[in-house]
mmCIF file of C-alpha atoms and ligand atoms in Angstrom:
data_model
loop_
_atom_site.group_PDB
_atom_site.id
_atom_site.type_symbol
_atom_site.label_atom_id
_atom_site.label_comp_id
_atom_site.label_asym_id
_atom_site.label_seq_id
_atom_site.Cartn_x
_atom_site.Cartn_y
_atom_site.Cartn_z
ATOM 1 C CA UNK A 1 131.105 242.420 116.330
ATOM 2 C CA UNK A 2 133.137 244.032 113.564
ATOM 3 C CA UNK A 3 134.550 247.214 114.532
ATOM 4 C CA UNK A 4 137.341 249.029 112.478
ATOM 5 C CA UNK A 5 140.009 246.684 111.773
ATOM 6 C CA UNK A 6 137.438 244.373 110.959
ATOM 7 C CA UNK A 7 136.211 246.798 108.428
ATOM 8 C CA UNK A 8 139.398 247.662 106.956
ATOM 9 C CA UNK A 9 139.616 244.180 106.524
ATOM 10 C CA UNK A 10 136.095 243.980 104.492
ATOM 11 C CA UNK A 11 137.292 247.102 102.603
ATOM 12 C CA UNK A 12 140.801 245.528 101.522
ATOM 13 C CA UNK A 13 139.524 241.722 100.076
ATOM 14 C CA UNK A 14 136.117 243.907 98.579
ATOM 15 C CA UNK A 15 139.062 245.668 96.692
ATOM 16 C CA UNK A 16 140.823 243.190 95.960
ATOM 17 C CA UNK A 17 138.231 241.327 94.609
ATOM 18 C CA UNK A 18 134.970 242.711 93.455
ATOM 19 C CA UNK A 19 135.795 246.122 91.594
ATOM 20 C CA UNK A 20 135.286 246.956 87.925
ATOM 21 C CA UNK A 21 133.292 244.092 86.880
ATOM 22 C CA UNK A 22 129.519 244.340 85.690
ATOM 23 C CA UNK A 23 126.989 243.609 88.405
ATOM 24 C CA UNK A 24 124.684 241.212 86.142
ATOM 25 C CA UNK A 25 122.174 240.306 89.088
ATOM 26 C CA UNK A 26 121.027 241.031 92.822
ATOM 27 C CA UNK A 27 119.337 238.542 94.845
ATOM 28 C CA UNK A 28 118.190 240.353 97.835
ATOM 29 C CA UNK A 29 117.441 237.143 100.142
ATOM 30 C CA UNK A 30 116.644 238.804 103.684
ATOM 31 C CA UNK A 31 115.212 242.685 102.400
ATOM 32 C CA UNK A 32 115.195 243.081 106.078
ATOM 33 C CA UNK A 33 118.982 244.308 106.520
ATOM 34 C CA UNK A 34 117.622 247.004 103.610
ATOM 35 C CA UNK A 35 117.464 250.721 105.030
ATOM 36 C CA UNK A 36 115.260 252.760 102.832
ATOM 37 C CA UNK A 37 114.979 251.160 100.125
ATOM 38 C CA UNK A 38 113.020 247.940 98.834
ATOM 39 C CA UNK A 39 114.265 244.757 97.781
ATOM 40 C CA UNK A 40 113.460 245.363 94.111
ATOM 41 C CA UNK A 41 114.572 248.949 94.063
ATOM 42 C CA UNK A 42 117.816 247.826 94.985
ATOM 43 C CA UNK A 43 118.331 245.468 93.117
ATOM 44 C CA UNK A 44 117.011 247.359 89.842
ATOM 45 C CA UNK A 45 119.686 250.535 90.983
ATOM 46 C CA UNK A 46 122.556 248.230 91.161
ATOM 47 C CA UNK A 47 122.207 245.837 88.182
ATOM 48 C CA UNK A 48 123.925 246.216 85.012
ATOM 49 C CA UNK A 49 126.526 249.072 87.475
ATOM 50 C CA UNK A 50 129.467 248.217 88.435
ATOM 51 C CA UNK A 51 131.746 249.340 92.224
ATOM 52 C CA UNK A 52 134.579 251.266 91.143
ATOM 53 C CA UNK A 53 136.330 252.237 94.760
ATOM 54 C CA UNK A 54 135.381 252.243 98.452
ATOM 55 C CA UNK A 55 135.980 254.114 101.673
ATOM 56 C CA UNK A 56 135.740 253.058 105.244
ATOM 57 C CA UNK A 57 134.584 255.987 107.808
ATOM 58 C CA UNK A 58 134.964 253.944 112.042
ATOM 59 C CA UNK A 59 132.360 250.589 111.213
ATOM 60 C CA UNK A 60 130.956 251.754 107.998
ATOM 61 C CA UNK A 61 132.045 250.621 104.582
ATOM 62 C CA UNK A 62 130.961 253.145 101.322
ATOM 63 C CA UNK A 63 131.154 251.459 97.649
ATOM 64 C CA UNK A 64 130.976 253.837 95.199
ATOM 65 C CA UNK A 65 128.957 252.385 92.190
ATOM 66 C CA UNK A 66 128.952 254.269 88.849
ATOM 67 C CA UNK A 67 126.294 256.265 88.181
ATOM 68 C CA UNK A 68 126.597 258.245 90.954
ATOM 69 C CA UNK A 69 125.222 256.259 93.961
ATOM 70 C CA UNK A 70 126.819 254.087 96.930
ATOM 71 C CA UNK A 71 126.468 251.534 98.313
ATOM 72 C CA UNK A 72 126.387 251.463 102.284
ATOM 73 C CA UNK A 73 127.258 248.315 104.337
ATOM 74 C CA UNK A 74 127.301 247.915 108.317
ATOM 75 C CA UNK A 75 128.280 244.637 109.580
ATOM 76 C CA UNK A 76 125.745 244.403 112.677
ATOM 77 C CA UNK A 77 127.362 242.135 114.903
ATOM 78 C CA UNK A 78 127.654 238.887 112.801
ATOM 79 C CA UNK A 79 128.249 240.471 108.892
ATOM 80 C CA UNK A 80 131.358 239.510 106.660
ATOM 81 C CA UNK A 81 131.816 239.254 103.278
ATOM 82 C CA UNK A 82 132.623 236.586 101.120
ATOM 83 C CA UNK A 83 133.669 236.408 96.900
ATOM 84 C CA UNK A 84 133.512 233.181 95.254
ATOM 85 C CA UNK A 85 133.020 231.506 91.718
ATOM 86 C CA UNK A 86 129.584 229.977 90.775
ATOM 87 C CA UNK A 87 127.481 228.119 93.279
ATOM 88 C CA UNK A 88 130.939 226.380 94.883
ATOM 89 C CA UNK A 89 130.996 228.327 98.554
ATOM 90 C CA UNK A 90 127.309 228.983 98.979
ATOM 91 C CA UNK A 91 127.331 230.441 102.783
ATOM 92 C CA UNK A 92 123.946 229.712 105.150
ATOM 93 C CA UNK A 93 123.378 233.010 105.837
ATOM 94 C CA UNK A 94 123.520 234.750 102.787
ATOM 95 C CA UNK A 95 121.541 237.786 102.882
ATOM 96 C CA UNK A 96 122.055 239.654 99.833
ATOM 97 C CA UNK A 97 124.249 238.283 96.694
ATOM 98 C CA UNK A 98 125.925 240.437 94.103
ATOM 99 C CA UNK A 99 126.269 238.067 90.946
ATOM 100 C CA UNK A 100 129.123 239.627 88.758
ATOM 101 C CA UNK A 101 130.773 238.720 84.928
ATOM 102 C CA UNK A 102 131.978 235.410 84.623
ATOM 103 C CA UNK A 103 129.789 234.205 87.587
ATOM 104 C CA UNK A 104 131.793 235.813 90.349
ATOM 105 C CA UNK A 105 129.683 236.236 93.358
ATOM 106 C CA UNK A 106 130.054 238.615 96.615
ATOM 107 C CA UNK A 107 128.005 237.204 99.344
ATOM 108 C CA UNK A 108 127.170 239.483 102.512
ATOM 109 C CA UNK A 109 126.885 236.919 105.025
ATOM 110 C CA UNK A 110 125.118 238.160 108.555
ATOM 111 C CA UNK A 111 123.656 234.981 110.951
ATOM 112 C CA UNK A 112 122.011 237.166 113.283
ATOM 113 C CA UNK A 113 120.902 240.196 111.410
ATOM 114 C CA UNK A 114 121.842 242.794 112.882
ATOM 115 C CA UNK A 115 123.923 244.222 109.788
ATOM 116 C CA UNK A 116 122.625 247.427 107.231
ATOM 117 C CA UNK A 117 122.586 248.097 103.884
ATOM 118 C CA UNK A 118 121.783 250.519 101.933
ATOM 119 C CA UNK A 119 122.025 253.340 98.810
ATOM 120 C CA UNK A 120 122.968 256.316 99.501
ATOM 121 C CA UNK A 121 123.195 259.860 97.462
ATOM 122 C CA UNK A 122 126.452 261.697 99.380
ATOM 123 C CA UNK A 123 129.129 260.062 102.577
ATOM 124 C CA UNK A 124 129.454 263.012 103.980
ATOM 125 C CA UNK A 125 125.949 263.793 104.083
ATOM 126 C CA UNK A 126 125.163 260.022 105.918
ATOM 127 C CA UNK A 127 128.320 260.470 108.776
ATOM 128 C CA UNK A 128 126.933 264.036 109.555
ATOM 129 C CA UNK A 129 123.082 262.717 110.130
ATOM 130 C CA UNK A 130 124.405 259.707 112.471
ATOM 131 C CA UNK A 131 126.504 262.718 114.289
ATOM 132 C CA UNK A 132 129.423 260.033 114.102
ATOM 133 C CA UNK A 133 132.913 261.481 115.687
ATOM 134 C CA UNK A 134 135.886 261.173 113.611
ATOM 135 C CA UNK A 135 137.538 257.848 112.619
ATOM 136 C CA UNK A 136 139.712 256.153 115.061
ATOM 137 C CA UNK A 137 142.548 256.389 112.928
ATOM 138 C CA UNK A 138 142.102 259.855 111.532
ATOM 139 C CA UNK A 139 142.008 262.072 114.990
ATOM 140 C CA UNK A 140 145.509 263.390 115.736
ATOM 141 C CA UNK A 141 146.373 263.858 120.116
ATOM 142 C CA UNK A 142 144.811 266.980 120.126
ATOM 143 C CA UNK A 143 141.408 266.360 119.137
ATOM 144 C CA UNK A 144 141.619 263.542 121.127
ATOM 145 C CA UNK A 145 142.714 264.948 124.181
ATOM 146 C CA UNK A 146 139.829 267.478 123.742
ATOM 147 C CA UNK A 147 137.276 264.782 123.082
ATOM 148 C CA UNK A 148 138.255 263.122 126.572
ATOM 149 C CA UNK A 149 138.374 266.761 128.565
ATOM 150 C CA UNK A 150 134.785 267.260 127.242
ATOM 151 C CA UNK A 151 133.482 264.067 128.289
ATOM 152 C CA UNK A 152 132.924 262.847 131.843
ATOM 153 C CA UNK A 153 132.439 258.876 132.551
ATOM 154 C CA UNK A 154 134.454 255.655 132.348
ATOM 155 C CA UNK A 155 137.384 255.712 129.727
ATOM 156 C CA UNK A 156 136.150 252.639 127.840
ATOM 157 C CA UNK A 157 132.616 253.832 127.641
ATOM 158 C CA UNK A 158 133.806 256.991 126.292
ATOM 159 C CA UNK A 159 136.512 254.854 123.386
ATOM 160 C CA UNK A 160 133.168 253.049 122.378
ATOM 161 C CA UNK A 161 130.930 256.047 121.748
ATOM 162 C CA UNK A 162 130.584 256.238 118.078
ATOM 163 C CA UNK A 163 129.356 260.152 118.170
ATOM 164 C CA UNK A 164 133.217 261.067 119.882
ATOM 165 C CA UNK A 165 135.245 258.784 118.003
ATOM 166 C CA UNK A 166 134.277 256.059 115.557
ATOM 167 C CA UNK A 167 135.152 252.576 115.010
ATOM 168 C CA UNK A 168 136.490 250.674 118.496
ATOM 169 C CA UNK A 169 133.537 248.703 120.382
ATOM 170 C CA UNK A 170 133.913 246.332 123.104
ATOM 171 C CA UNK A 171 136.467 244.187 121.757
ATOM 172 C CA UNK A 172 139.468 246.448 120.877
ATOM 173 C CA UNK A 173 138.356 248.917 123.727
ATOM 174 C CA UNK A 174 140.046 246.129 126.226
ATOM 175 C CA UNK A 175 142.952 245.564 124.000
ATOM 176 C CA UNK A 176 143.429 249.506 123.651
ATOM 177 C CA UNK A 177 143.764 249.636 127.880
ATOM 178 C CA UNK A 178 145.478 246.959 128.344
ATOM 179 C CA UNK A 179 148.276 248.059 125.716
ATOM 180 C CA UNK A 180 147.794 251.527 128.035
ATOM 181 C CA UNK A 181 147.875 250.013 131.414
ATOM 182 C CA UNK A 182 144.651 251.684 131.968
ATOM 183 C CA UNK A 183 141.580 250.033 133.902
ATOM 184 C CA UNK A 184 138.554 250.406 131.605
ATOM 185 C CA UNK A 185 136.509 251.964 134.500
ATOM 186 C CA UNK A 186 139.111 254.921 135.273
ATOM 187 C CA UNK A 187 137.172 258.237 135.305
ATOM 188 C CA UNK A 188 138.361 260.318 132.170
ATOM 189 C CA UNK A 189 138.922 263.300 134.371
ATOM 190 C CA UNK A 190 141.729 261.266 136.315
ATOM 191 C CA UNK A 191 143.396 260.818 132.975
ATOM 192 C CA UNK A 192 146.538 263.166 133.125
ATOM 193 C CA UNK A 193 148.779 264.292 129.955
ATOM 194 C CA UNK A 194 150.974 261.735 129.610
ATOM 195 C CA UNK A 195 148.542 258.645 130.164
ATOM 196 C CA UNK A 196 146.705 260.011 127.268
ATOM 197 C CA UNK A 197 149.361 260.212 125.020
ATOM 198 C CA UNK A 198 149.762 256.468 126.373
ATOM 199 C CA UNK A 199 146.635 255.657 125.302
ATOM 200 C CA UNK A 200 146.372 257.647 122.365
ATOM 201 C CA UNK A 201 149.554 255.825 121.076
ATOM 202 C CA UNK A 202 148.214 252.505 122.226
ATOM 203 C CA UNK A 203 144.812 253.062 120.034
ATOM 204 C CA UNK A 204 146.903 253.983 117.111
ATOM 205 C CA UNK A 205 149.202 251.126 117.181
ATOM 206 C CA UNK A 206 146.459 248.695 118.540
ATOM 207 C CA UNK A 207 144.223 249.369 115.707
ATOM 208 C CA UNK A 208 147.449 249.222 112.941
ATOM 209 C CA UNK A 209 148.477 246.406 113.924
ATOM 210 C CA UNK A 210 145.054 244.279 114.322
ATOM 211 C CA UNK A 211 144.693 245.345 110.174
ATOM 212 C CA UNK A 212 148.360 244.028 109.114
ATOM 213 C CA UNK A 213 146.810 240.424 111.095
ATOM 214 C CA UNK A 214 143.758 240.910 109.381
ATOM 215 C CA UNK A 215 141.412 241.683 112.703
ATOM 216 C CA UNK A 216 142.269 237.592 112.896
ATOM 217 C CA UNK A 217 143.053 236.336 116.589
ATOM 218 C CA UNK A 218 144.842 233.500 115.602
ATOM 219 C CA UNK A 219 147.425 236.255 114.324
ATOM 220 C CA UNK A 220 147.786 238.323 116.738
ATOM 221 C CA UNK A 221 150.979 237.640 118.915
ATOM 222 C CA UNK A 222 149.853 235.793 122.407
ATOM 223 C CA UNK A 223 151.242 239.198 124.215
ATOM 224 C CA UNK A 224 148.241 240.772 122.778
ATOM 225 C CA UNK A 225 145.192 240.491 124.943
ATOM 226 C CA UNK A 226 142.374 239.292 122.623
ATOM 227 C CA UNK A 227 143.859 235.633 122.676
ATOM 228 C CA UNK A 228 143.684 235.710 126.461
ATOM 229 C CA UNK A 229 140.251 237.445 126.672
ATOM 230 C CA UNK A 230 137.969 234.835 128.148
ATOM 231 C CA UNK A 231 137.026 233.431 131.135
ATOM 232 C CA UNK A 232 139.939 231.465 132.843
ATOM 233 C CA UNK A 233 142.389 233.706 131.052
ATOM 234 C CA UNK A 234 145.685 234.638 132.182
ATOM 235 C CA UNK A 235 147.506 238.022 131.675
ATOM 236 C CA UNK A 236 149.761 237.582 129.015
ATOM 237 C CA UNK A 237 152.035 240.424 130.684
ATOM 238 C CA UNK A 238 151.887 238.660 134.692
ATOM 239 C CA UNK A 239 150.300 235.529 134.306
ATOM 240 C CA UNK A 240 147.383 236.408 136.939
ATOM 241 C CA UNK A 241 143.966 235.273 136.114
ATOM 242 C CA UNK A 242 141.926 237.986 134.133
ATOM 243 C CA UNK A 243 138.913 239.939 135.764
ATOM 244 C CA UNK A 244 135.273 241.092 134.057
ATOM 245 C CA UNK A 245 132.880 243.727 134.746
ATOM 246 C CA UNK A 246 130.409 245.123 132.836
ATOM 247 C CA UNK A 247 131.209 249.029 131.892
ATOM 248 C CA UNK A 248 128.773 250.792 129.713
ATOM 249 C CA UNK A 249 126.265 247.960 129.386
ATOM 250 C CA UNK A 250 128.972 245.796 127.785
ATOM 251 C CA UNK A 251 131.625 242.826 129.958
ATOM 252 C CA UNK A 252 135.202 244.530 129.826
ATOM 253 C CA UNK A 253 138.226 242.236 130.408
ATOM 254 C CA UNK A 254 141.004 243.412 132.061
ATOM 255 C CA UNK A 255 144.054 242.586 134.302
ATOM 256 C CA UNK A 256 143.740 244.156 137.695
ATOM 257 C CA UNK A 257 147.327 244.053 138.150
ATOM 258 C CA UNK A 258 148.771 245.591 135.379
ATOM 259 C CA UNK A 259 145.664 247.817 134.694
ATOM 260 C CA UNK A 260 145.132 249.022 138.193
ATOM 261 C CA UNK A 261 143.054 251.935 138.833
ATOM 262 C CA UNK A 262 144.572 254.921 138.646
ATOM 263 C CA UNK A 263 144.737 257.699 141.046
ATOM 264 C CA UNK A 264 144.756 261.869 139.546
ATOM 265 C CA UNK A 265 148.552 262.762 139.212
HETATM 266 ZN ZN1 LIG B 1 148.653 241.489 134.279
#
């Protein structure tokens, strides 16, 4: 599921790629992923415009389109996008197409559907209606220390809410405590000063780093945890077998050794 160095990820190649050029058609192929707006309204609102910049705000991605609109994308749990030339890559799951100049194409690709799209009048407006907390990457140690005071329950449940802090889900949660040498289950109240300035580093630097390897595992250095996280797995710190459990409604990996539960200091 793409969470926010995923996202960054979408935001940086969309830049790099699919700015400043006329949008000549829309093919809407699965109007389901649409949010409040039709297939044909869509479509008529982008054509002929063109994206000029775009922001990301935790899993969301915002293209501004001239004429004073954007464009809203969530990736669901399966989304990507994808730019080619002409009919050369076409991907199975297209679900909507943005045919540019010259036959350039951006494809957002979702196999299961879970993804959103949709036009939208003001950002600020949108992230204020979903209640979202701020970006991942945006709180400084002191709003996040106050987030965690406020809220009572298992630290990874907590990382995950989107309405306290957006953009980490499941995956990068487990990276995030293991960098922290935190269990995912520990009570946030047992959390003292300096393990959350541990794990407020290790979210900064977890989430940094997974953008310079482009959110790819096959980047990431085998002392990360993702590479490891499966059944079978061993800790890439002490070589002991990795343990699940499922933590707010989701399996969390961890290392029961090196992330042992902590006690209050
Ligand atoms: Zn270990």
């Amino acid at each position: 599921m793409p969470e926010l160095p995923d996202v960054e990820t979408f935001k940086r190649y969309l830049d790099a790629t699919s700015l400043h050029q006329r949008i000549n058609d829309v093919d809407v192929q699965s109007a389901g992923l649409l949010k409040g707006v039709s297939g044909r309204e869509f479509a008529r609102r982008l054509k002929r415009r063109r994206f000029e910049s775009s922001c990301r705000y935790g899993k969301h991605l915002f293209v501004r389109v001239d004429g004073d609109v954007w464009l809203r994308l969530h990736f669901g749990m399966t989304g990507f996008l994808r730019y080619f030339k002409g009919e050369e890559k076409a991907l199975p799951h297209t679900r909507v197409l943005f045919v540019f100049e010259k036959d350039h194409r951006l494809a957002f690709d979702d196999q299961r559907k879970f993804g959103e799209i949709g036009l939208i009048k003001d950002v600020d407006e949108f992230l204020k209606k979903r209640s979202l907390g701020p970006d991942a990457l945006d709180v400084d140690f002191s709003g996040f220390k106050e987030m965690l005071g406020r809220h009572r329950g298992a630290v990874k449940s907590i990382l995950m809410n989107q309405k306290l802090i957006a953009g980490i889900g499941n995956i990068y949660a487990d990276e995030i405590l293991f960098h922290a040498h935190i269990h995912p289950a520990t009570e946030t109240a047992r959390l003292n000063d300096k393990t959350l300035r541990q794990l407020f580093r290790a979210m900064r630097h977890v989430l940094q780093k997974a953008i310079e390897y482009r959110a790819d595992v096959d980047r990431m250095p085998k002392s990360w945890f993702l590479p490891h996280r499966e059944k079978g797995g061993k800790c890439p710190r002490c070589g002991r077998e990795l343990k699940s459990s499922r933590i707010g409604g989701r399996t969390a990996w961890f290392c029961t050794y090196c992330q042992a539960r902590r006690t209050l200091a």
